[in-house]
Amino acid sequence: MKDVAASAGVSLGTVSNVLNKPAAVSAATRERVERAMAELGFVRNESARQLRAGTSRTLAYVMLDGGNPFFHDVARGIESGAEDADLSLFICNSDGRAAREAKHLDRLVQQRVQGILITPVDPSASHLREIGRRGIPLVMVDRLGGTGDCCSVAVDDVLGGRIAIEHLTDRGHERVAFVGGPESIGQVRERLLGARQVWSELGRDAADLIHLPTEALTVAEGRGAGERLAGLPARRRPTAVFCANDLLALGLLQQATAIGMRVPEDLAIVGYDDIEFAAAAAVPLTSVRQPREELGRTAARLVLAEAGDPAHRHEQACFVPELVARASTAAVRHPARKR
Amino acid sequence: MKDVAASAGVSLGTVSNVLNKPAAVSAATRERVERAMAELGFVRNESARQLRAGTSRTLAYVMLDGGNPFFHDVARGIESGAEDADLSLFICNSDGRAAREAKHLDRLVQQRVQGILITPVDPSASHLREIGRRGIPLVMVDRLGGTGDCCSVAVDDVLGGRIAIEHLTDRGHERVAFVGGPESIGQVRERLLGARQVWSELGRDAADLIHLPTEALTVAEGRGAGERLAGLPARRRPTAVFCANDLLALGLLQQATAIGMRVPEDLAIVGYDDIEFAAAAAVPLTSVRQPREELGRTAARLVLAEAGDPAHRHEQACFVPELVARASTAAVRHPARKR
DNA sequence: TTGTAGGCGTTATCAG
DNA sequence: CTGATAACGCCTACAA
């Protein structure tokens, strides 16, 4: 800026004004300064701005699993929210590991980011609370901040479980499996809970809604669940499966195909999240859609609201999931119900 | 730091030393200072460090299509390289739009990032050259920097096209389609070129290697190509397809399934990139694998080398692709060749 | 081994 | 409307 000022024959302060309040500079001077900036190839130094301002022009999202497109879609929503406020978005991936998460968080605090959005490994971890104490707004994404000591955005997973099962029973299925785990994940618990609620409300036998636990929400685990499913004796084998997420569902579909089970004729499948690859599967998957991008946009809105207002009250936004029916649960002429 | 110094009863310089050259401080003082830092919850201010240092501790990757897992895998490789150098990675998505790309680049220059990795919308765009002139190391990822005025990492796409076709001809296919476009994308051109090379070397009739152009490398376009394929008269219809990337292949697989074509019996499919969802498809897809993470790691290495050495010579790393055979091209008892 | 001084590039303040 | 000046927090000489 000093060079620009010299080259334009004005003072440093004037250059600053051109940048920050152009209205306060005469058109002639302004143009002279702008020409000088262009000639010298001047680019604002963001770290200096930040140092002065005390905070960066950046938001950060720490996602739980970079291998799951769901989180990238959420990130896209956040980015669109950030853009509206002319902020950049820093994306990190904890990969489900608390240590990585902590390291990322540490860096972000050092960068003095304006706010942090996070889908945490453990929503009750102490390092999250630490962030709040530092005065950095934090919003939990896709996790209900039950304790209310921070903002959160989430989707009603109990309801999601309910509509999945309702759809399957509507389609005439009488023996259903829930595939998903570990139960340490809140989402898994709630989706299962919703499923069981509906099941019992319909007066079904609890034994006809079996739970096939998995160790993670991945394609590989979905395949494994498919194997176990196929190993069940025919009379106990479910005619439909509700998977805790789409990756599981894709793995399951693959395994089913491999062993010659037809979907949906021999086995109907419902996934969760409605990622693009669910719709793109060989047999398009029915899935419980979460408003991924809106989740992100809302999270961005909340974090900015908190950043802008010291007397901010924490808010818990909860969205409603929606069933998207596709071929994997299409009605079959002869429902797979052998008496 | 001033507060920490006061609280520990030492000078500001000593606190700095504890942080930057702990060896130069007596153990006793150091511990006193560290305790003070912990008590006060002191966290280094990264922007101040950056301002002083003149450059940030950050690398950036501008990817071409956030919806394609391929680029996320590359990003993961870059991140691992960045981590080794204790740098953060800033991930941006140009989404194939030059304007977005330029905007991101602009921000990154303002942030004074240490280096930029980019899969550019247009490798010859002027704003890329601009970056180099600013003295910021830039590495092109997955694009050969033909002109040699920057480093680049890429995979031999001509070779990739060759091995895909060789695999299909080995499997006995005599009529093959190449699905992909637009040809403005270098990769598409080269993969097609490689395919045609082999085809003619084998003395095949050029008319038996048809090109089904697409407008983008997406699942939806893959579906569309599938429709066009099905519309061909049986005698002209290829028995195998080579897709310019896995998203196309997945779309094609879906369309084929929808209209009752069996894969690989009626139609064999080869994809490109070997993203996870290729292996996870209902019929696991044969694909030409690119060493995605290594691509990223190498790119990170190159950009750091350039940043560290002013007398740096640009380097063009080129990797060798590898065919991963799966069910989508498995040998069939009765090759789908109706004379 | 410890303390002191100056400056990195911006922005805000305040007097012309 | 313009220009001088003092921070912002840290790092690195250099001096003690």
XYZ file of C-alpha atoms (C1' of nucleotides) in Angstrom:
710
model
C 0.000 0.000 0.000
C 2.917 2.277 0.697
C 4.197 1.712 -2.823
C 0.781 2.295 -4.282
C 0.476 5.521 -2.339
C 3.864 6.716 -3.565
C 3.144 5.757 -7.137
C -0.207 7.499 -7.059
C 1.201 10.499 -5.229
C -1.179 10.222 -2.284
C -0.864 9.237 1.318
C -1.184 5.761 2.681
C -4.443 6.601 4.384
C -5.980 7.541 1.090
C -5.121 4.219 -0.407
C -6.758 2.547 2.557
C -9.826 4.649 2.020
C -10.022 3.704 -1.622
C -10.130 0.122 -0.477
C -12.480 0.426 2.474
C -14.652 3.462 1.940
C -14.375 4.482 -1.672
C -17.149 6.986 -1.191
C -14.856 9.097 0.935
C -12.397 9.658 -1.875
C -12.770 11.973 -4.843
C -13.360 10.166 -8.084
C -10.206 11.505 -9.636
C -7.895 10.409 -6.821
C -9.620 7.116 -6.560
C -9.050 6.370 -10.166
C -5.422 7.360 -9.912
C -4.974 5.031 -6.956
C -6.734 2.196 -8.676
C -4.533 2.547 -11.700
C -1.467 2.461 -9.501
C -2.742 -0.701 -7.822
C -3.272 -2.373 -11.148
C 0.134 -1.346 -12.464
C 1.947 -2.586 -9.400
C -0.101 -5.758 -9.208
C -1.120 -4.907 -5.684
C -3.019 -7.536 -3.696
C -4.299 -6.940 -0.192
C -2.488 -8.880 2.455
C -5.123 -10.841 4.269
C -3.012 -11.697 7.301
C -2.374 -8.070 7.995
C -6.080 -7.369 7.760
C -6.747 -10.217 10.093
C -4.190 -9.101 12.582
C -5.772 -5.704 12.639
C -9.296 -7.029 12.733
C -8.592 -9.670 15.339
C -10.502 -12.275 13.426
C -10.214 -13.946 10.054
C -12.714 -13.838 7.237
C -13.067 -17.599 7.342
C -15.507 -20.225 8.525
C -14.475 -23.817 9.059
C -16.275 -27.119 8.766
C -14.860 -30.205 10.386
C -16.540 -33.165 8.801
C -16.782 -36.642 10.169
C -16.131 -38.768 7.129
C -14.633 -37.403 3.966
C -15.425 -40.659 2.206
C -19.138 -40.104 2.536
C -20.584 -37.745 -0.071
C -23.257 -36.744 2.405
C -20.813 -34.540 4.244
C -19.569 -32.936 1.080
C -23.097 -31.957 0.231
C -23.484 -30.413 3.652
C -20.206 -28.606 3.063
C -21.519 -27.249 -0.178
C -24.476 -25.785 1.659
C -22.218 -24.214 4.241
C -20.062 -22.760 1.526
C -23.014 -21.162 -0.124
C -23.949 -19.590 3.197
C -20.399 -18.423 3.731
C -20.238 -16.922 0.301
C -23.247 -14.770 0.991
C -21.322 -13.271 3.878
C -18.210 -13.023 1.732
C -16.325 -15.498 3.859
C -14.152 -18.419 2.851
C -14.782 -21.924 4.070
C -12.030 -24.088 5.416
C -12.891 -27.769 5.177
C -11.313 -30.343 7.474
C -11.895 -34.049 7.840
C -11.599 -35.734 11.192
C -12.120 -39.131 9.593
C -13.904 -40.260 12.713
C -10.789 -39.913 14.842
C -10.922 -37.760 17.932
C -7.214 -36.970 17.795
C -7.417 -35.631 14.262
C -10.451 -33.644 15.211
C -8.661 -32.075 18.139
C -5.689 -31.212 15.969
C -7.871 -29.536 13.383
C -9.708 -27.607 16.056
C -6.432 -26.447 17.456
C -5.323 -25.101 14.129
C -8.614 -23.368 13.601
C -8.364 -21.593 16.919
C -4.882 -20.454 16.000
C -6.272 -19.076 12.781
C -8.923 -17.227 14.734
C -11.629 -18.406 12.379
C -14.931 -16.579 12.735
C -16.834 -19.716 13.491
C -16.643 -23.469 13.495
C -19.178 -25.930 12.160
C -18.582 -29.484 13.144
C -20.013 -32.943 12.928
C -18.178 -34.210 15.956
C -16.774 -37.615 16.669
C -18.141 -37.302 20.169
C -20.657 -34.527 20.770
C -19.782 -34.369 24.449
C -16.019 -34.137 24.038
C -14.344 -31.542 26.210
C -12.445 -29.877 23.408
C -15.727 -28.750 21.929
C -16.703 -26.974 25.094
C -13.253 -25.419 25.085
C -13.994 -23.710 21.765
C -17.054 -22.037 23.163
C -15.097 -20.783 26.133
C -12.675 -19.148 23.722
C -15.543 -17.163 22.327
C -15.542 -18.820 18.951
C -19.079 -19.580 17.791
C -19.571 -23.278 17.220
C -22.456 -25.077 15.587
C -22.972 -28.812 15.665
C -24.077 -30.195 12.362
C -26.238 -33.279 12.087
C -26.039 -33.780 15.837
C -28.602 -32.464 18.212
C -26.822 -30.379 20.819
C -28.970 -31.793 23.539
C -27.352 -29.842 26.325
C -28.169 -26.592 24.582
C -24.798 -25.012 25.208
C -24.298 -24.413 21.518
C -26.320 -24.065 18.360
C -27.058 -27.125 16.325
C -28.753 -28.218 13.165
C -30.043 -31.713 12.718
C -32.665 -33.831 11.132
C -35.275 -35.757 13.066
C -33.760 -39.216 12.910
C -36.488 -40.901 14.893
C -38.955 -39.657 12.340
C -36.627 -40.786 9.576
C -36.641 -44.282 11.000
C -40.395 -44.176 11.221
C -41.072 -43.194 7.649
C -38.657 -45.803 6.348
C -40.464 -48.557 8.159
C -43.894 -47.190 7.344
C -42.940 -47.285 3.689
C -41.849 -50.886 3.926
C -44.911 -52.040 5.776
C -47.065 -50.177 3.279
C -45.349 -52.237 0.624
C -46.496 -55.344 2.441
C -43.305 -56.448 4.118
C -43.729 -58.396 7.315
C -40.183 -59.321 8.186
C -37.669 -56.476 8.081
C -34.044 -56.025 9.083
C -32.392 -52.870 10.331
C -28.774 -52.750 9.264
C -26.491 -50.345 11.068
C -24.110 -49.628 13.856
C -22.267 -49.014 16.023
C -24.918 -47.889 18.451
C -22.479 -45.402 19.894
C -23.535 -43.229 16.988
C -26.567 -41.209 17.978
C -28.070 -41.287 14.511
C -27.993 -45.046 14.385
C -29.723 -45.323 17.724
C -32.454 -42.908 16.788
C -33.182 -44.340 13.382
C -33.482 -47.747 14.966
C -35.648 -46.319 17.706
C -38.016 -44.774 15.180
C -38.187 -48.040 13.309
C -39.073 -49.960 16.445
C -41.649 -47.416 17.499
C -43.615 -47.816 14.310
C -43.195 -51.554 14.367
C -44.712 -51.889 17.788
C -47.415 -49.314 17.092
C -48.511 -51.520 14.215
C -48.750 -54.385 16.642
C -46.037 -56.362 14.921
C -43.978 -58.968 16.657
C -40.662 -57.472 17.762
C -38.950 -60.636 16.580
C -39.850 -59.773 12.999
C -37.762 -56.604 13.057
C -34.277 -57.920 13.419
C -31.168 -55.809 13.898
C -28.050 -56.644 11.930
C -25.352 -54.603 13.618
C -22.367 -53.214 11.689
C -19.103 -51.790 12.900
C -19.243 -48.739 10.692
C -21.449 -47.045 8.124
C -19.486 -48.140 5.082
C -19.987 -50.023 1.848
C -17.808 -52.862 3.080
C -19.919 -53.299 6.185
C -23.002 -53.266 4.016
C -21.609 -56.151 2.028
C -20.868 -58.018 5.230
C -24.407 -57.487 6.427
C -25.613 -58.858 3.099
C -23.677 -62.034 3.658
C -25.111 -62.503 7.090
C -28.540 -61.842 5.741
C -28.140 -64.478 3.066
C -26.995 -66.906 5.726
C -30.300 -66.730 7.556
C -32.707 -69.612 7.083
C -35.312 -68.728 4.477
C -38.219 -68.693 6.897
C -36.496 -66.149 9.127
C -34.991 -64.117 6.315
C -36.427 -60.609 6.009
C -37.973 -59.520 2.746
C -36.797 -55.967 3.241
C -33.919 -54.092 4.782
C -33.635 -50.604 6.192
C -30.041 -49.394 6.222
C -28.767 -46.690 8.542
C -27.162 -44.950 5.586
C -26.757 -45.183 1.849
C -23.243 -46.564 1.887
C -24.484 -49.594 3.759
C -27.361 -49.869 1.348
C -25.050 -49.796 -1.657
C -22.873 -52.514 -0.165
C -25.907 -54.562 0.583
C -27.245 -54.126 -2.929
C -23.931 -55.268 -4.316
C -23.821 -58.355 -2.165
C -27.430 -59.192 -2.970
C -26.699 -58.884 -6.668
C -23.605 -61.026 -6.346
C -25.523 -63.924 -4.870
C -28.364 -63.587 -7.303
C -30.987 -62.049 -5.083
C -33.186 -59.702 -7.035
C -33.940 -56.245 -5.710
C -36.712 -55.506 -4.962
C -38.331 -58.877 -5.830
C -36.383 -60.946 -3.304
C -35.222 -58.128 -1.108
C -36.348 -54.521 -0.839
C -33.842 -51.949 0.334
C -34.228 -48.537 1.932
C -31.184 -46.372 2.499
C -30.683 -43.126 4.362
C -29.277 -39.719 3.350
C -30.202 -39.893 -0.313
C -26.714 -39.218 -1.592
C -26.359 -38.977 -5.346
C -24.959 -42.456 -5.619
C -28.146 -43.832 -4.140
C -30.139 -42.547 -7.084
C -27.340 -43.658 -9.392
C -27.231 -47.265 -8.242
C -27.956 -50.049 -10.700
C -31.253 -50.451 -8.920
C -32.042 -46.906 -7.845
C -32.290 -46.880 -4.085
C -35.233 -45.697 -2.074
C -33.776 -43.473 0.598
C -34.695 -41.179 3.446
C -33.576 -37.775 2.294
C -31.994 -35.283 4.560
C -31.974 -31.693 3.335
C -28.194 -31.754 3.161
C -27.476 -28.412 1.632
C -30.088 -26.639 3.642
C -28.595 -28.186 6.750
C -25.311 -26.567 5.801
C -26.788 -23.236 4.873
C -28.692 -23.052 8.115
C -25.627 -23.977 10.107
C -23.726 -21.175 8.418
C -26.534 -18.789 9.207
C -26.536 -19.757 12.856
C -22.815 -19.466 13.298
C -22.838 -16.033 11.706
C -25.728 -14.937 13.867
C -23.803 -15.967 16.928
C -20.668 -14.237 15.712
C -22.545 -11.022 15.121
C -24.475 -10.883 18.354
C -22.837 -11.240 21.745
C -26.184 -11.683 23.493
C -26.970 -14.626 21.286
C -29.312 -17.388 22.406
C -28.413 -20.836 21.183
C -30.785 -22.337 18.716
C -31.460 -25.937 17.742
C -32.726 -26.248 14.227
C -34.361 -29.553 13.391
C -35.351 -30.543 9.890
C -37.841 -33.085 8.680
C -36.615 -35.982 6.567
C -38.519 -37.150 3.553
C -38.840 -40.508 1.873
C -37.769 -40.736 -1.747
C -39.224 -43.911 -3.215
C -37.336 -45.558 -6.040
C -37.011 -48.925 -7.671
C -35.375 -50.696 -4.743
C -38.740 -50.842 -2.989
C -41.027 -50.852 -5.990
C -44.222 -52.837 -5.601
C -43.824 -56.395 -6.792
C -46.617 -58.393 -8.380
C -46.001 -61.340 -6.098
C -44.806 -59.920 -2.816
C -42.007 -62.102 -1.529
C -44.155 -63.583 1.116
C -44.309 -67.342 0.882
C -47.385 -67.832 2.933
C 2.257 -13.351 24.818
C 2.694 -10.178 26.788
C 0.238 -11.453 29.370
C 1.954 -14.791 29.518
C 5.283 -13.067 30.031
C 3.909 -10.938 32.823
C 2.213 -13.869 34.486
C 5.373 -15.945 34.324
C 7.568 -13.047 35.358
C 9.742 -13.155 32.276
C 10.193 -10.984 29.232
C 8.257 -11.225 26.046
C 11.319 -12.510 24.198
C 11.591 -15.440 26.529
C 8.029 -16.480 25.860
C 8.762 -16.348 22.164
C 11.818 -18.489 22.703
C 9.845 -21.073 24.602
C 7.644 -21.314 21.557
C 10.261 -21.244 18.830
C 13.531 -22.490 20.268
C 12.760 -24.205 23.526
C 16.342 -25.436 23.718
C 17.512 -21.905 24.352
C 15.538 -21.552 27.564
C 16.351 -23.063 30.921
C 14.089 -25.909 31.881
C 12.808 -24.095 34.945
C 11.784 -20.912 33.135
C 10.350 -22.879 30.313
C 8.119 -24.799 32.598
C 7.020 -21.651 34.342
C 6.141 -20.118 31.020
C 4.315 -23.172 29.840
C 2.242 -23.239 32.970
C 1.358 -19.611 32.485
C 0.318 -20.338 28.908
C -1.916 -23.147 30.025
C -3.496 -21.107 32.794
C -4.233 -18.189 30.537
C -5.394 -20.423 27.732
C -2.904 -18.835 25.413
C -3.099 -19.756 21.730
C -0.661 -18.444 19.164
C -2.140 -15.979 16.753
C -1.526 -17.388 13.331
C -2.206 -14.177 11.441
C 0.455 -12.337 13.369
C 2.919 -15.112 12.630
C 1.974 -14.967 8.999
C 2.313 -11.258 8.792
C 5.777 -11.514 10.230
C 6.726 -14.480 8.103
C 5.310 -13.050 4.929
C 3.658 -16.313 4.013
C 0.995 -18.519 5.506
C 1.388 -22.076 6.674
C -1.198 -23.242 4.186
C -1.404 -25.036 0.876
C -4.476 -24.852 -1.297
C -6.097 -27.218 -3.745
C -8.616 -25.956 -6.243
C -10.503 -28.924 -7.525
C -12.489 -29.184 -10.684
C -15.559 -31.093 -9.587
C -16.503 -31.519 -5.969
C -19.146 -34.037 -6.954
C -16.568 -36.493 -8.228
C -14.951 -38.547 -5.475
C -11.828 -38.813 -7.591
C -10.828 -35.298 -6.671
C -11.465 -35.862 -3.002
C -9.099 -38.777 -3.092
C -6.476 -36.606 -4.724
C -7.135 -34.020 -2.037
C -6.576 -36.630 0.618
C -3.167 -37.359 -0.871
C -2.292 -33.702 -0.916
C -3.373 -33.353 2.661
C -1.149 -36.159 3.726
C 1.764 -34.465 2.001
C 0.871 -31.158 3.597
C 0.657 -32.733 6.999
C 4.193 -34.016 6.734
C 5.330 -30.453 6.283
C 3.022 -29.319 9.090
C 0.894 -27.265 6.767
C -2.862 -26.972 6.487
C -4.706 -27.610 3.275
C -7.344 -25.263 2.008
C -9.748 -26.996 -0.373
C -11.712 -25.083 -2.971
C -14.053 -26.252 -5.686
C -14.260 -24.432 -8.983
C -17.113 -26.665 -10.102
C -15.848 -26.402 -13.630
C -16.531 -22.683 -13.797
C -13.722 -20.364 -14.738
C -15.197 -17.450 -12.820
C -15.360 -19.409 -9.575
C -11.848 -20.601 -10.124
C -10.580 -17.074 -10.613
C -12.347 -15.926 -7.478
C -10.825 -18.699 -5.420
C -7.399 -17.987 -6.810
C -7.804 -14.374 -5.919
C -8.613 -15.181 -2.344
C -5.695 -17.551 -2.119
C -3.276 -14.922 -3.300
C -4.656 -12.549 -0.699
C -4.026 -15.188 1.909
C -0.470 -15.539 0.673
C -0.739 -19.316 0.650
C 2.568 -21.123 0.303
C 1.521 -22.912 -2.818
C -1.434 -23.707 -5.014
C -2.383 -27.049 -6.474
C -5.035 -26.916 -9.104
C -6.944 -29.009 -11.571
C -7.786 -26.117 -13.821
C -10.877 -25.512 -15.868
C -8.617 -24.343 -18.671
C -4.927 -25.153 -18.319
C -3.955 -22.246 -20.508
C -5.997 -19.579 -18.736
C -4.165 -16.353 -18.089
C -4.981 -16.172 -14.401
C -2.853 -19.259 -13.870
C 0.176 -17.615 -15.382
C -0.550 -14.641 -13.174
C -0.051 -16.762 -10.072
C 3.408 -17.783 -11.163
C 4.361 -14.190 -11.790
C 3.363 -13.428 -8.227
C 5.953 -15.905 -7.064
C 3.465 -18.387 -5.672
C 4.394 -21.945 -6.610
C 1.660 -23.606 -8.608
C 1.303 -27.232 -9.584
C -1.203 -28.536 -12.096
C -2.849 -31.716 -10.966
C -4.096 -34.298 -13.427
C -3.225 -32.015 -16.319
C 0.040 -32.164 -18.128
C 1.577 -28.715 -18.087
C 2.672 -29.038 -21.647
C 4.268 -25.658 -21.846
C 6.536 -26.501 -18.952
C 6.119 -23.188 -17.220
C 4.941 -24.864 -14.062
C 5.183 -28.208 -12.347
C 2.547 -30.772 -13.023
C 1.499 -34.259 -12.056
C -0.585 -36.386 -14.323
C -1.331 -39.891 -15.408
C -0.633 -41.182 -18.898
C -4.121 -41.044 -20.316
C -3.191 -42.331 -23.733
C -1.810 -45.412 -22.063
C -4.944 -45.612 -19.942
C -7.052 -45.671 -23.070
C -4.830 -48.348 -24.534
C -5.022 -50.757 -21.640
C -8.773 -50.392 -21.414
C -9.200 -51.402 -25.040
C -6.564 -54.116 -24.841
C -8.480 -55.595 -21.954
C -11.705 -55.588 -23.905
C -10.219 -57.083 -27.046
C -8.530 -59.741 -24.899
C -11.979 -60.564 -23.654
C -13.046 -61.149 -27.224
C -15.019 -58.012 -27.928
C -15.099 -56.910 -31.533
C -17.425 -53.947 -31.408
C -16.708 -51.382 -28.742
C -17.979 -47.926 -27.874
C -16.070 -45.111 -26.263
C -18.371 -42.980 -24.129
C -17.174 -39.561 -23.123
C -16.907 -35.879 -23.817
C -16.686 -33.031 -24.335
C -13.511 -33.273 -26.326
C -12.436 -29.937 -24.987
C -11.285 -31.904 -21.963
C -7.731 -33.076 -22.552
C -8.245 -36.320 -20.674
C -11.146 -37.306 -22.832
C -9.189 -36.666 -26.003
C -6.202 -38.668 -24.859
C -8.134 -41.638 -23.560
C -9.963 -41.798 -26.849
C -6.703 -41.422 -28.719
C -5.145 -44.328 -26.844
C -8.173 -46.420 -27.540
C -8.015 -45.687 -31.258
C -4.300 -46.364 -31.379
C -4.666 -49.884 -30.074
C -7.675 -50.477 -32.214
C -5.863 -49.658 -35.404
C -2.694 -51.448 -34.298
C -4.785 -54.559 -33.995
C -5.940 -54.034 -37.541
C -9.550 -53.554 -36.546
C -12.005 -51.637 -38.615
C -12.298 -48.082 -37.296
C -16.064 -48.309 -37.746
C -16.211 -50.918 -35.007
C -14.937 -48.470 -32.392
C -17.723 -45.974 -32.173
C -17.668 -42.797 -30.141
C -20.723 -41.854 -28.122
C -20.072 -38.256 -27.108
C -21.370 -36.806 -23.848
C -21.646 -33.247 -22.652
C -20.058 -33.901 -19.296
C -18.505 -36.656 -17.248
C -21.507 -37.301 -15.043
C -23.828 -40.107 -14.053
C -26.709 -38.470 -15.849
C -24.755 -38.288 -19.089
C -23.831 -41.925 -18.634
C -27.500 -42.804 -18.464
C -28.129 -40.827 -21.607
C -25.359 -42.640 -23.413
C -26.928 -45.898 -22.307
C -30.193 -44.919 -23.923
C -28.506 -44.053 -27.177
C -26.622 -47.311 -27.045
C -29.803 -49.285 -26.608
C -31.280 -47.476 -29.544
C -28.679 -48.793 -31.940
C -29.693 -51.660 -34.236
C -28.521 -54.954 -32.785
C -26.025 -55.653 -35.530
C -24.267 -52.363 -34.935
C -24.556 -52.398 -31.181
C -21.246 -52.751 -29.329
C -20.775 -55.613 -26.905
C -18.553 -53.511 -24.692
C -18.169 -49.917 -23.608
C -15.196 -47.941 -22.409
C -16.251 -44.898 -20.403
C -14.072 -41.844 -19.954
C -14.704 -41.952 -16.228
C -16.464 -43.968 -13.564
C -19.415 -41.645 -13.164
C -20.355 -42.244 -16.777
C -19.845 -45.945 -16.257
C -22.153 -45.969 -13.245
C -24.846 -44.147 -15.158
C -24.466 -46.519 -18.033
C -24.670 -49.519 -15.746
C -27.842 -48.160 -14.260
C -29.452 -47.599 -17.622
C -28.394 -51.009 -18.844
C -29.901 -52.602 -15.760
C -33.103 -50.651 -16.166
C -33.703 -51.950 -19.662
C -32.791 -55.471 -18.749
C -29.369 -55.723 -20.336
C -27.098 -57.944 -18.321
C -23.583 -56.802 -17.444
C -21.230 -58.282 -18.530
C -23.203 -60.859 -20.534
C -24.931 -58.427 -22.873
C -22.638 -55.494 -22.320
C -19.210 -55.263 -20.756
C -18.220 -51.969 -19.123
C -14.862 -50.417 -18.340
C -14.684 -47.228 -16.344
C -11.856 -44.867 -15.536
C -10.432 -43.543 -12.226
C -11.378 -46.508 -10.068
C -13.240 -44.455 -7.503
C -14.609 -46.384 -4.569
C -18.093 -46.396 -5.948
C -16.855 -48.278 -9.003
C -15.844 -51.207 -6.842
C -19.043 -50.781 -4.865
C -21.425 -50.939 -7.817
C -24.009 -53.682 -7.998
C -21.879 -55.203 -10.717
C -18.374 -54.244 -9.614
C -16.853 -52.155 -12.372
C -13.627 -52.856 -14.139
C -11.785 -49.580 -14.182
C -8.513 -47.950 -15.140
C -6.987 -46.934 -11.874
C -5.168 -43.714 -11.397
C -2.912 -43.525 -8.338
C -5.089 -40.811 -6.888
C -3.539 -40.321 -3.507
C -0.021 -40.609 -4.830
C -0.892 -37.999 -7.414
C -1.821 -35.706 -4.576
C 1.172 -36.502 -2.436
C 3.524 -35.930 -5.328
C 1.866 -32.661 -6.190
C 2.325 -31.536 -2.608
C 5.964 -32.558 -2.722
C 6.556 -30.594 -5.906
C 4.902 -27.459 -4.678
C 6.915 -27.556 -1.488
C 10.116 -28.148 -3.403
C 9.389 -25.105 -5.504
C 8.541 -23.034 -2.452
C 11.784 -23.985 -0.783
C 14.109 -23.433 -3.693
C 14.162 -20.235 -5.722
C 16.305 -21.827 -8.441
C 13.714 -24.512 -8.928
C 13.334 -26.301 -12.248
C 9.785 -27.265 -13.137
C 9.053 -30.928 -13.157
C 6.349 -32.939 -14.897
C 5.537 -36.120 -13.039
C 3.633 -38.691 -15.046
C 2.182 -41.814 -13.526
C 1.203 -45.081 -15.093
C -2.422 -46.174 -14.899
C -3.362 -49.732 -14.142
C -6.317 -51.842 -15.113
C -8.376 -53.284 -12.290
C -10.500 -56.090 -13.677
C -13.808 -56.802 -11.993
C -17.114 -58.413 -12.747
C -18.276 -55.870 -15.312
C -15.893 -57.397 -17.851
C -15.729 -60.923 -16.537
C -15.347 -63.628 -19.167
C -18.681 -64.954 -20.328
C -19.276 -68.511 -21.405
C -21.077 -67.428 -24.541
C -19.510 -64.175 -25.596
C -22.268 -61.840 -26.635
C -21.354 -62.067 -30.254
C -24.262 -63.109 -32.405
C -22.125 -63.365 -35.525
C 20.303 -17.367 29.296
C 17.382 -13.273 29.191
C 15.531 -8.647 27.785
C 14.744 -4.823 24.280
C 13.674 -2.720 19.895
C 11.854 -2.568 15.398
C 8.913 -3.846 11.801
C 5.679 -7.068 8.962
C 0.752 -4.520 6.100
C -3.578 -2.876 7.498
C -6.960 -0.001 9.501
C -8.899 3.682 12.512
C -8.377 8.022 14.593
C -7.801 12.601 14.479
C -5.996 16.859 13.175
C -5.412 19.624 9.084
C -11.282 15.251 1.447
C -6.284 14.144 2.845
C -2.204 12.806 5.619
C 0.326 11.391 9.802
C 0.410 8.041 13.424
C -0.557 4.389 16.572
C -1.869 -0.055 17.311
C -2.816 -5.426 16.135
C 0.650 -9.986 17.964
C 4.578 -12.073 16.795
C 9.517 -12.956 15.537
C 14.444 -11.940 15.138
C 18.429 -9.564 15.810
C 21.286 -7.671 19.019
C 22.644 -6.223 23.484
C 23.238 -7.239 28.244
